[in-house]
Amino acid sequence: MVKLIHLYTSSYKGLSKESWMLALVMLINRSGSMVLPFLGVYMTAHLKFSIENTGIVLSFFGIGSVIGSWLGGFITDKIGEYKVQYLSLLLSVPLFCIIPLFKTEAGVALIILLQSIVSDSFRPANSVAITKYAKPENITRAFSLNRMAVNLGFSIGPALGGILSAISYDFLFYSNALAALLAGLIYIWFFYKRNKLAKIKAKKVREVMEIKKENSPYSDGKFLIYCFFCMLFSICFFQLFSTLTIFYKDTAHLSQQNIGYILGYSGFLVVLLEMGLVQIAEKYFTLARTMFLGTFICGLSYAMLGFDHSIMTLVISMSLLSAGEIWALPFMSTITALRSGKNNKGAYMGLNGISFSIAFIVTPYLGTLIAEKFGFNILWIGTGILATIIAIGFYFIVPWMITDKKV
C-alpha cells in the first residue's frame, strides 16, 4: 500500500507550472463540454430527427474536426500555438450561443461544422504547447495531466449536462460558451508574458543555429500507417460520444440524468487512475505493450455489451473502457511527439489529430447504420473484434516506427 501511494504521488512530481496551467485551462473548457455527449439525444428526442439522419449530422462534426485539426496544425507552425489557442477558445463562444437557433438537419449540420472547425483547431496547438513547456522526460505525464483535466471536466460536464438538458437543451450550449470564454481569458492572462519570453529565446536560438529543413508528416509513410491505425482505434472508442449514449437511452432504458452520471463516472475514474496507471506503464511496459493492452481492453469493454446490458455490466464496461483509454490515448500523443522534429510538431500533431477527426465522421454514421440494420449486439461484438486486430497492429507498428522503449 505504501509503495502504491508513493507511486501515485510521485507521478505528479516534476511537472512545470505551465503544464499545470494548461491542464487548468483544459479543465475549465471541458467542464462546459456538455454538448457533444448529448448531441445525439438532442437531435433524436428534441428535434425529432431519425437515428440515421442524426448519424449523418453528427458526421459533420467529424468533417469540421478534420479541417480544424489540419488548419490548427498548419497555423501553429506559422504563428505559434499561443495565438491559435486563444483565438480558438474565444471564437467558439458566439458559435455555441447560436446553435439552438438552427432546427433543420441542414442548419444543424452547418453550424456544427463551423463550430467544430474553430474548436478543433485548438487541439494540435495545445499538444505543441504541452511539448514546449514540459521537460523531455515528463512529456507523457504532461499529456496525461492534460487528459486528466479533460476527463475531470468530462465527469463534471455530462453530469451537469444531464440535469440541465432535462430543463432545457439551450442551457447546454450557453454553458459551453461560458466555459470557453473563461478558459480563453485565463489562458491569455497566464501565458501572454511567457509566450513573449519564449519567442525571444527562440529567436536567439535561430540566430546561432542553422535551421534544418524537416520533412512533412504527409510524406512520412510509417507515420501515415500509424495514423491509420489511430483512426481505426478512434472509430471504435468514439462510439462513447455517439452510438453508446443512444444505446443507453433506447436499449438499456437509462434516463438522461443517468446517462450523464455514467459518463461522469467514466471521467472521474480516469482522473483517479490516469497518472498512476501511466506511471506503471512507464516503469514496466514498452510503448508497444502499453498500446496493445490499452486498445485490447477498450475492445473488450464494448464486446461485453453485446451479451448483456444490465446496470452492473454497464458499469464494468465503462470501467474497462476508462482503463483502456488511459493506456492508449496519452501514449499516442507521446509517440507522435517522438516521431516529429523540432520545427514540424504542429503538422505532426495536426495529422494525428486528423486521424481522430476522421473517426468523428465515420463513427456516428457507421455506428447508427449498423445498429439500425443489425442491432446493437452485432455492433458491440464487431467493435471488440476490430479493436483486437488494431491492438495487434499497434504491437508491431510502434517498434517499427520508433525505437521501442520504456519512456
C-alpha positions as a Python dict, from the first residue, in 0.01 Angstrom:
ca = {
    (1, 'M'): (0, 0, 0),
    (2, 'V'): (284, 238, 88),
    (3, 'K'): (452, 162, -247),
    (4, 'L'): (126, 227, -433),
    (5, 'I'): (77, 560, -255),
    (6, 'H'): (438, 659, -329),
    (7, 'L'): (397, 558, -694),
    (8, 'Y'): (80, 766, -723),
    (9, 'T'): (219, 1079, -556),
    (10, 'S'): (550, 1062, -744),
    (11, 'S'): (361, 1065, -1075),
    (12, 'Y'): (276, 1432, -1016),
    (13, 'K'): (629, 1547, -931),
    (14, 'G'): (849, 1742, -1170),
    (15, 'L'): (569, 1888, -1384),
    (16, 'S'): (612, 2256, -1476),
    (17, 'K'): (378, 2539, -1375),
    (18, 'E'): (289, 2584, -1740),
    (19, 'S'): (184, 2218, -1765),
    (20, 'W'): (-45, 2263, -1466),
    (21, 'M'): (-193, 2583, -1610),
    (22, 'L'): (-254, 2422, -1950),
    (23, 'A'): (-437, 2149, -1761),
    (24, 'L'): (-643, 2407, -1569),
    (25, 'V'): (-746, 2583, -1890),
    (26, 'M'): (-844, 2246, -2037),
    (27, 'L'): (-1040, 2161, -1720),
    (28, 'I'): (-1245, 2481, -1739),
    (29, 'N'): (-1309, 2440, -2110),
    (30, 'R'): (-1407, 2074, -2082),
    (31, 'S'): (-1624, 2129, -1774),
    (32, 'G'): (-1853, 2317, -2008),
    (33, 'S'): (-1835, 2050, -2278),
    (34, 'M'): (-2183, 1913, -2229),
    (35, 'V'): (-2291, 1938, -2591),
    (36, 'L'): (-2112, 1652, -2766),
    (37, 'P'): (-2231, 1358, -2549),
    (38, 'F'): (-2590, 1481, -2574),
    (39, 'L'): (-2600, 1589, -2938),
    (40, 'G'): (-2738, 1253, -3048),
    (41, 'V'): (-3008, 1256, -2782),
    (42, 'Y'): (-3078, 1627, -2850),
    (43, 'M'): (-3144, 1562, -3218),
    (44, 'T'): (-3348, 1244, -3176),
    (45, 'A'): (-3551, 1343, -2869),
    (46, 'H'): (-3581, 1722, -2904),
    (47, 'L'): (-3553, 1797, -3277),
    (48, 'K'): (-3718, 1463, -3375),
    (49, 'F'): (-3451, 1367, -3629),
    (50, 'S'): (-3436, 1000, -3731),
    (51, 'I'): (-3146, 791, -3597),
    (52, 'E'): (-2994, 767, -3947),
    (53, 'N'): (-3019, 1144, -4009),
    (54, 'T'): (-2876, 1207, -3663),
    (55, 'G'): (-2575, 997, -3757),
    (56, 'I'): (-2530, 1196, -4079),
    (57, 'V'): (-2549, 1530, -3897),
    (58, 'L'): (-2304, 1411, -3630),
    (59, 'S'): (-2062, 1321, -3909),
    (60, 'F'): (-2036, 1692, -3991),
    (61, 'F'): (-1875, 1738, -3651),
    (62, 'G'): (-1607, 1498, -3772),
    (63, 'I'): (-1566, 1680, -4105),
    (64, 'G'): (-1514, 2006, -3916),
    (65, 'S'): (-1274, 1832, -3681),
    (66, 'V'): (-1062, 1712, -3977),
    (67, 'I'): (-1048, 2063, -4122),
    (68, 'G'): (-982, 2216, -3779),
    (69, 'S'): (-703, 1969, -3696),
    (70, 'W'): (-528, 2033, -4028),
    (71, 'L'): (-580, 2409, -4006),
    (72, 'G'): (-472, 2424, -3641),
    (73, 'G'): (-153, 2228, -3709),
    (74, 'F'): (-69, 2435, -4018),
    (75, 'I'): (-129, 2771, -3850),
    (76, 'T'): (50, 2666, -3530),
    (77, 'D'): (375, 2613, -3722),
    (78, 'K'): (325, 2958, -3883),
    (79, 'I'): (209, 3187, -3598),
    (80, 'G'): (265, 2981, -3285),
    (81, 'E'): (47, 2780, -3051),
    (82, 'Y'): (-36, 3079, -2826),
    (83, 'K'): (-244, 3273, -3080),
    (84, 'V'): (-413, 2962, -3216),
    (85, 'Q'): (-531, 2851, -2872),
    (86, 'Y'): (-681, 3178, -2753),
    (87, 'L'): (-841, 3254, -3089),
    (88, 'S'): (-999, 2909, -3098),
    (89, 'L'): (-1142, 2945, -2748),
    (90, 'L'): (-1279, 3298, -2796),
    (91, 'L'): (-1422, 3247, -3145),
    (92, 'S'): (-1609, 2935, -3035),
    (93, 'V'): (-1812, 3139, -2781),
    (94, 'P'): (-2061, 3303, -3025),
    (95, 'L'): (-2088, 2982, -3228),
    (96, 'F'): (-2206, 2783, -2926),
    (97, 'C'): (-2462, 3053, -2846),
    (98, 'I'): (-2633, 3039, -3187),
    (99, 'I'): (-2658, 2659, -3220),
    (100, 'P'): (-3012, 2649, -3064),
    (101, 'L'): (-3136, 2880, -3343),
    (102, 'F'): (-3095, 2603, -3602),
    (103, 'K'): (-3376, 2345, -3620),
    (104, 'T'): (-3335, 2163, -3953),
    (105, 'E'): (-3090, 1884, -4041),
    (106, 'A'): (-2906, 2108, -4288),
    (107, 'G'): (-2892, 2401, -4047),
    (108, 'V'): (-2766, 2196, -3753),
    (109, 'A'): (-2509, 2024, -3977),
    (110, 'L'): (-2377, 2362, -4097),
    (111, 'I'): (-2339, 2521, -3754),
    (112, 'I'): (-2184, 2205, -3608),
    (113, 'L'): (-1937, 2203, -3898),
    (114, 'L'): (-1831, 2565, -3831),
    (115, 'Q'): (-1814, 2520, -3456),
    (116, 'S'): (-1608, 2204, -3493),
    (117, 'I'): (-1355, 2371, -3726),
    (118, 'V'): (-1299, 2652, -3476),
    (119, 'S'): (-1292, 2436, -3163),
    (120, 'D'): (-1071, 2159, -3302),
    (121, 'S'): (-803, 2395, -3431),
    (122, 'F'): (-724, 2421, -3058),
    (123, 'R'): (-605, 2060, -3022),
    (124, 'P'): (-279, 2050, -3224),
    (125, 'A'): (-179, 2388, -3081),
    (126, 'N'): (-245, 2261, -2729),
    (127, 'S'): (-38, 1947, -2793),
    (128, 'V'): (252, 2159, -2918),
    (129, 'A'): (225, 2377, -2607),
    (130, 'I'): (246, 2066, -2385),
    (131, 'T'): (568, 1952, -2553),
    (132, 'K'): (701, 2309, -2544),
    (133, 'Y'): (661, 2361, -2168),
    (134, 'A'): (720, 2003, -2043),
    (135, 'K'): (1062, 1861, -1959),
    (136, 'P'): (1163, 1591, -2213),
    (137, 'E'): (1143, 1315, -1954),
    (138, 'N'): (794, 1427, -1847),
    (139, 'I'): (619, 1455, -2185),
    (140, 'T'): (390, 1153, -2139),
    (141, 'R'): (296, 1261, -1787),
    (142, 'A'): (231, 1616, -1912),
    (143, 'F'): (-5, 1475, -2176),
    (144, 'S'): (-163, 1256, -1907),
    (145, 'L'): (-211, 1555, -1676),
    (146, 'N'): (-384, 1737, -1961),
    (147, 'R'): (-603, 1435, -2031),
    (148, 'M'): (-677, 1406, -1661),
    (149, 'A'): (-809, 1761, -1677),
    (150, 'V'): (-1015, 1668, -1984),
    (151, 'N'): (-1169, 1375, -1800),
    (152, 'L'): (-1229, 1567, -1479),
    (153, 'G'): (-1414, 1820, -1692),
    (154, 'F'): (-1586, 1532, -1866),
    (155, 'S'): (-1701, 1397, -1529),
    (156, 'I'): (-1843, 1737, -1436),
    (157, 'G'): (-1983, 1841, -1774),
    (158, 'P'): (-2206, 1545, -1870),
    (159, 'A'): (-2336, 1501, -1515),
    (160, 'L'): (-2437, 1868, -1507),
    (161, 'G'): (-2546, 1844, -1871),
    (162, 'G'): (-2789, 1564, -1789),
    (163, 'I'): (-2953, 1786, -1527),
    (164, 'L'): (-2959, 2099, -1747),
    (165, 'S'): (-3088, 1915, -2055),
    (166, 'A'): (-3381, 1787, -1851),
    (167, 'I'): (-3476, 2155, -1801),
    (168, 'S'): (-3377, 2295, -2141),
    (169, 'Y'): (-3126, 2186, -2405),
    (170, 'D'): (-3038, 2552, -2464),
    (171, 'F'): (-2852, 2556, -2132),
    (172, 'L'): (-2604, 2303, -2273),
    (173, 'F'): (-2490, 2540, -2547),
    (174, 'Y'): (-2478, 2853, -2329),
    (175, 'S'): (-2277, 2670, -2062),
    (176, 'N'): (-2028, 2556, -2326),
    (177, 'A'): (-1991, 2917, -2444),
    (178, 'L'): (-1934, 3048, -2092),
    (179, 'A'): (-1668, 2787, -2017),
    (180, 'A'): (-1483, 2858, -2344),
    (181, 'L'): (-1482, 3231, -2268),
    (182, 'L'): (-1348, 3180, -1915),
    (183, 'A'): (-1081, 2936, -2036),
    (184, 'G'): (-969, 3180, -2307),
    (185, 'L'): (-935, 3474, -2069),
    (186, 'I'): (-737, 3273, -1814),
    (187, 'Y'): (-509, 3136, -2086),
    (188, 'I'): (-431, 3486, -2216),
    (189, 'W'): (-367, 3616, -1862),
    (190, 'F'): (-116, 3343, -1772),
    (191, 'F'): (66, 3281, -2099),
    (192, 'Y'): (92, 3631, -2250),
    (193, 'K'): (429, 3719, -2094),
    (194, 'R'): (556, 3360, -2108),
    (195, 'N'): (487, 3346, -2480),
    (196, 'K'): (679, 3672, -2541),
    (197, 'L'): (979, 3539, -2347),
    (198, 'A'): (966, 3208, -2534),
    (199, 'K'): (964, 3394, -2871),
    (200, 'I'): (1270, 3599, -2772),
    (201, 'K'): (1453, 3284, -2662),
    (202, 'A'): (1360, 3101, -2983),
    (203, 'K'): (1481, 3396, -3193),
    (204, 'K'): (1822, 3391, -3020),
    (205, 'V'): (1850, 3017, -3080),
    (206, 'R'): (1771, 3065, -3451),
    (207, 'E'): (2042, 3331, -3477),
    (208, 'V'): (2318, 3094, -3361),
    (209, 'M'): (2191, 2769, -3511),
    (210, 'E'): (2124, 2657, -3864),
    (211, 'I'): (1757, 2565, -3900),
    (212, 'K'): (1729, 2222, -4055),
    (213, 'K'): (1450, 2173, -4306),
    (214, 'E'): (1228, 1889, -4185),
    (215, 'N'): (1005, 1658, -4383),
    (216, 'S'): (628, 1687, -4392),
    (217, 'P'): (437, 1423, -4194),
    (218, 'Y'): (224, 1371, -4505),
    (219, 'S'): (527, 1216, -4678),
    (220, 'D'): (622, 1003, -4375),
    (221, 'G'): (496, 657, -4478),
    (222, 'K'): (546, 487, -4142),
    (223, 'F'): (366, 766, -3959),
    (224, 'L'): (77, 757, -4207),
    (225, 'I'): (28, 385, -4134),
    (226, 'Y'): (40, 458, -3761),
    (227, 'C'): (-222, 733, -3803),
    (228, 'F'): (-443, 491, -3998),
    (229, 'F'): (-446, 254, -3701),
    (230, 'C'): (-510, 550, -3467),
    (231, 'M'): (-812, 630, -3685),
    (232, 'L'): (-941, 271, -3659),
    (233, 'F'): (-898, 281, -3282),
    (234, 'S'): (-1084, 611, -3268),
    (235, 'I'): (-1373, 468, -3471),
    (236, 'C'): (-1410, 204, -3201),
    (237, 'F'): (-1352, 428, -2900),
    (238, 'F'): (-1551, 737, -3001),
    (239, 'Q'): (-1878, 548, -3002),
    (240, 'L'): (-1869, 671, -2643),
    (241, 'F'): (-1987, 1007, -2778),
    (242, 'S'): (-2250, 892, -3027),
    (243, 'T'): (-2396, 542, -3051),
    (244, 'L'): (-2325, 447, -2689),
    (245, 'T'): (-2547, 723, -2549),
    (246, 'I'): (-2826, 624, -2790),
    (247, 'F'): (-2781, 262, -2678),
    (248, 'Y'): (-2806, 371, -2314),
    (249, 'K'): (-3133, 552, -2381),
    (250, 'D'): (-3310, 321, -2627),
    (251, 'T'): (-3187, -26, -2527),
    (252, 'A'): (-3066, -1, -2167),
    (253, 'H'): (-3351, 247, -2094),
    (254, 'L'): (-3142, 491, -1890),
    (255, 'S'): (-3274, 840, -1825),
    (256, 'Q'): (-3083, 1145, -1947),
    (257, 'Q'): (-2967, 1210, -1593),
    (258, 'N'): (-2839, 854, -1552),
    (259, 'I'): (-2660, 876, -1887),
    (260, 'G'): (-2489, 1188, -1755),
    (261, 'Y'): (-2398, 1011, -1432),
    (262, 'I'): (-2237, 710, -1601),
    (263, 'L'): (-2040, 934, -1837),
    (264, 'G'): (-1939, 1141, -1537),
    (265, 'Y'): (-1830, 824, -1358),
    (266, 'S'): (-1603, 747, -1653),
    (267, 'G'): (-1437, 1087, -1629),
    (268, 'F'): (-1397, 1060, -1253),
    (269, 'L'): (-1239, 714, -1284),
    (270, 'V'): (-986, 837, -1540),
    (271, 'V'): (-898, 1132, -1314),
    (272, 'L'): (-846, 896, -1022),
    (273, 'L'): (-637, 635, -1205),
    (274, 'E'): (-467, 801, -1502),
    (275, 'M'): (-143, 935, -1354),
    (276, 'G'): (-84, 618, -1152),
    (277, 'L'): (-150, 381, -1443),
    (278, 'V'): (66, 591, -1675),
    (279, 'Q'): (344, 578, -1416),
    (280, 'I'): (314, 198, -1404),
    (281, 'A'): (327, 176, -1785),
    (282, 'E'): (634, 399, -1798),
    (283, 'K'): (816, 187, -1541),
    (284, 'Y'): (728, -164, -1654),
    (285, 'F'): (592, -165, -2013),
    (286, 'T'): (727, -75, -2354),
    (287, 'L'): (527, 163, -2570),
    (288, 'A'): (417, -126, -2792),
    (289, 'R'): (290, -335, -2500),
    (290, 'T'): (110, -38, -2347),
    (291, 'M'): (-69, 39, -2673),
    (292, 'F'): (-162, -327, -2716),
    (293, 'L'): (-313, -354, -2366),
    (294, 'G'): (-498, -23, -2383),
    (295, 'T'): (-655, -98, -2722),
    (296, 'F'): (-749, -457, -2634),
    (297, 'I'): (-915, -355, -2306),
    (298, 'C'): (-1121, -88, -2487),
    (299, 'G'): (-1243, -351, -2733),
    (300, 'L'): (-1330, -589, -2451),
    (301, 'S'): (-1536, -320, -2278),
    (302, 'Y'): (-1757, -278, -2587),
    (303, 'A'): (-1782, -651, -2664),
    (304, 'M'): (-1934, -711, -2318),
    (305, 'L'): (-2236, -502, -2414),
    (306, 'G'): (-2319, -745, -2692),
    (307, 'F'): (-2410, -1012, -2436),
    (308, 'D'): (-2573, -819, -2152),
    (309, 'H'): (-2684, -465, -2073),
    (310, 'S'): (-2774, -483, -1705),
    (311, 'I'): (-2663, -188, -1494),
    (312, 'M'): (-2377, -393, -1345),
    (313, 'T'): (-2247, -478, -1693),
    (314, 'L'): (-2274, -114, -1799),
    (315, 'V'): (-2063, -2, -1502),
    (316, 'I'): (-1799, -276, -1551),
    (317, 'S'): (-1784, -200, -1924),
    (318, 'M'): (-1736, 171, -1860),
    (319, 'S'): (-1467, 94, -1600),
    (320, 'L'): (-1272, -116, -1851),
    (321, 'L'): (-1316, 147, -2123),
    (322, 'S'): (-1172, 410, -1888),
    (323, 'A'): (-871, 192, -1800),
    (324, 'G'): (-812, 110, -2166),
    (325, 'E'): (-812, 470, -2283),
    (326, 'I'): (-554, 558, -2014),
    (327, 'W'): (-309, 313, -2169),
    (328, 'A'): (-383, 423, -2525),
    (329, 'L'): (-465, 790, -2580),
    (330, 'P'): (-182, 976, -2397),
    (331, 'F'): (79, 741, -2541),
    (332, 'M'): (-48, 809, -2894),
    (333, 'S'): (47, 1173, -2840),
    (334, 'T'): (386, 1075, -2696),
    (335, 'I'): (463, 853, -2995),
    (336, 'T'): (368, 1140, -3229),
    (337, 'A'): (597, 1379, -3040),
    (338, 'L'): (885, 1129, -3057),
    (339, 'R'): (838, 1084, -3432),
    (340, 'S'): (823, 1457, -3513),
    (341, 'G'): (1107, 1708, -3540),
    (342, 'K'): (1154, 2037, -3357),
    (343, 'N'): (1001, 2260, -3624),
    (344, 'N'): (713, 2047, -3753),
    (345, 'K'): (542, 1935, -3434),
    (346, 'G'): (229, 2130, -3522),
    (347, 'A'): (198, 1949, -3855),
    (348, 'Y'): (257, 1608, -3694),
    (349, 'M'): (10, 1678, -3414),
    (350, 'G'): (-236, 1810, -3670),
    (351, 'L'): (-211, 1498, -3887),
    (352, 'N'): (-252, 1271, -3585),
    (353, 'G'): (-549, 1485, -3484),
    (354, 'I'): (-697, 1434, -3831),
    (355, 'S'): (-693, 1057, -3773),
    (356, 'F'): (-915, 1114, -3470),
    (357, 'S'): (-1129, 1364, -3655),
    (358, 'I'): (-1198, 1126, -3944),
    (359, 'A'): (-1335, 887, -3684),
    (360, 'F'): (-1587, 1154, -3583),
    (361, 'I'): (-1710, 1150, -3943),
    (362, 'V'): (-1725, 773, -3979),
    (363, 'T'): (-1830, 661, -3631),
    (364, 'P'): (-2171, 829, -3590),
    (365, 'Y'): (-2298, 727, -3932),
    (366, 'L'): (-2143, 378, -3939),
    (367, 'G'): (-2240, 304, -3579),
    (368, 'T'): (-2601, 415, -3612),
    (369, 'L'): (-2631, 238, -3950),
    (370, 'I'): (-2508, -96, -3810),
    (371, 'A'): (-2725, -56, -3500),
    (372, 'E'): (-3033, 15, -3708),
    (373, 'K'): (-2975, -262, -3966),
    (374, 'F'): (-2828, -539, -3748),
    (375, 'G'): (-2883, -434, -3387),
    (376, 'F'): (-2656, -309, -3112),
    (377, 'N'): (-2534, -658, -3016),
    (378, 'I'): (-2366, -705, -3355),
    (379, 'L'): (-2221, -353, -3332),
    (380, 'W'): (-2057, -413, -2994),
    (381, 'I'): (-1920, -760, -3072),
    (382, 'G'): (-1783, -634, -3406),
    (383, 'T'): (-1619, -342, -3226),
    (384, 'G'): (-1447, -583, -2988),
    (385, 'I'): (-1311, -795, -3276),
    (386, 'L'): (-1186, -490, -3468),
    (387, 'A'): (-1017, -347, -3157),
    (388, 'T'): (-830, -675, -3102),
    (389, 'I'): (-694, -661, -3458),
    (390, 'I'): (-590, -297, -3404),
    (391, 'A'): (-415, -389, -3077),
    (392, 'I'): (-204, -649, -3257),
    (393, 'G'): (-127, -393, -3528),
    (394, 'F'): (-2, -137, -3273),
    (395, 'Y'): (219, -400, -3112),
    (396, 'F'): (418, -436, -3436),
    (397, 'I'): (384, -84, -3580),
    (398, 'V'): (519, 114, -3282),
    (399, 'P'): (866, -50, -3264),
    (400, 'W'): (884, -38, -3645),
    (401, 'M'): (820, 337, -3643),
    (402, 'I'): (1032, 443, -3345),
    (403, 'T'): (1280, 271, -3117),
    (404, 'D'): (1059, 73, -2881),
    (405, 'K'): (1150, 165, -2528),
    (406, 'K'): (1021, 248, -2186),
    (407, 'V'): (952, 622, -2184),
}
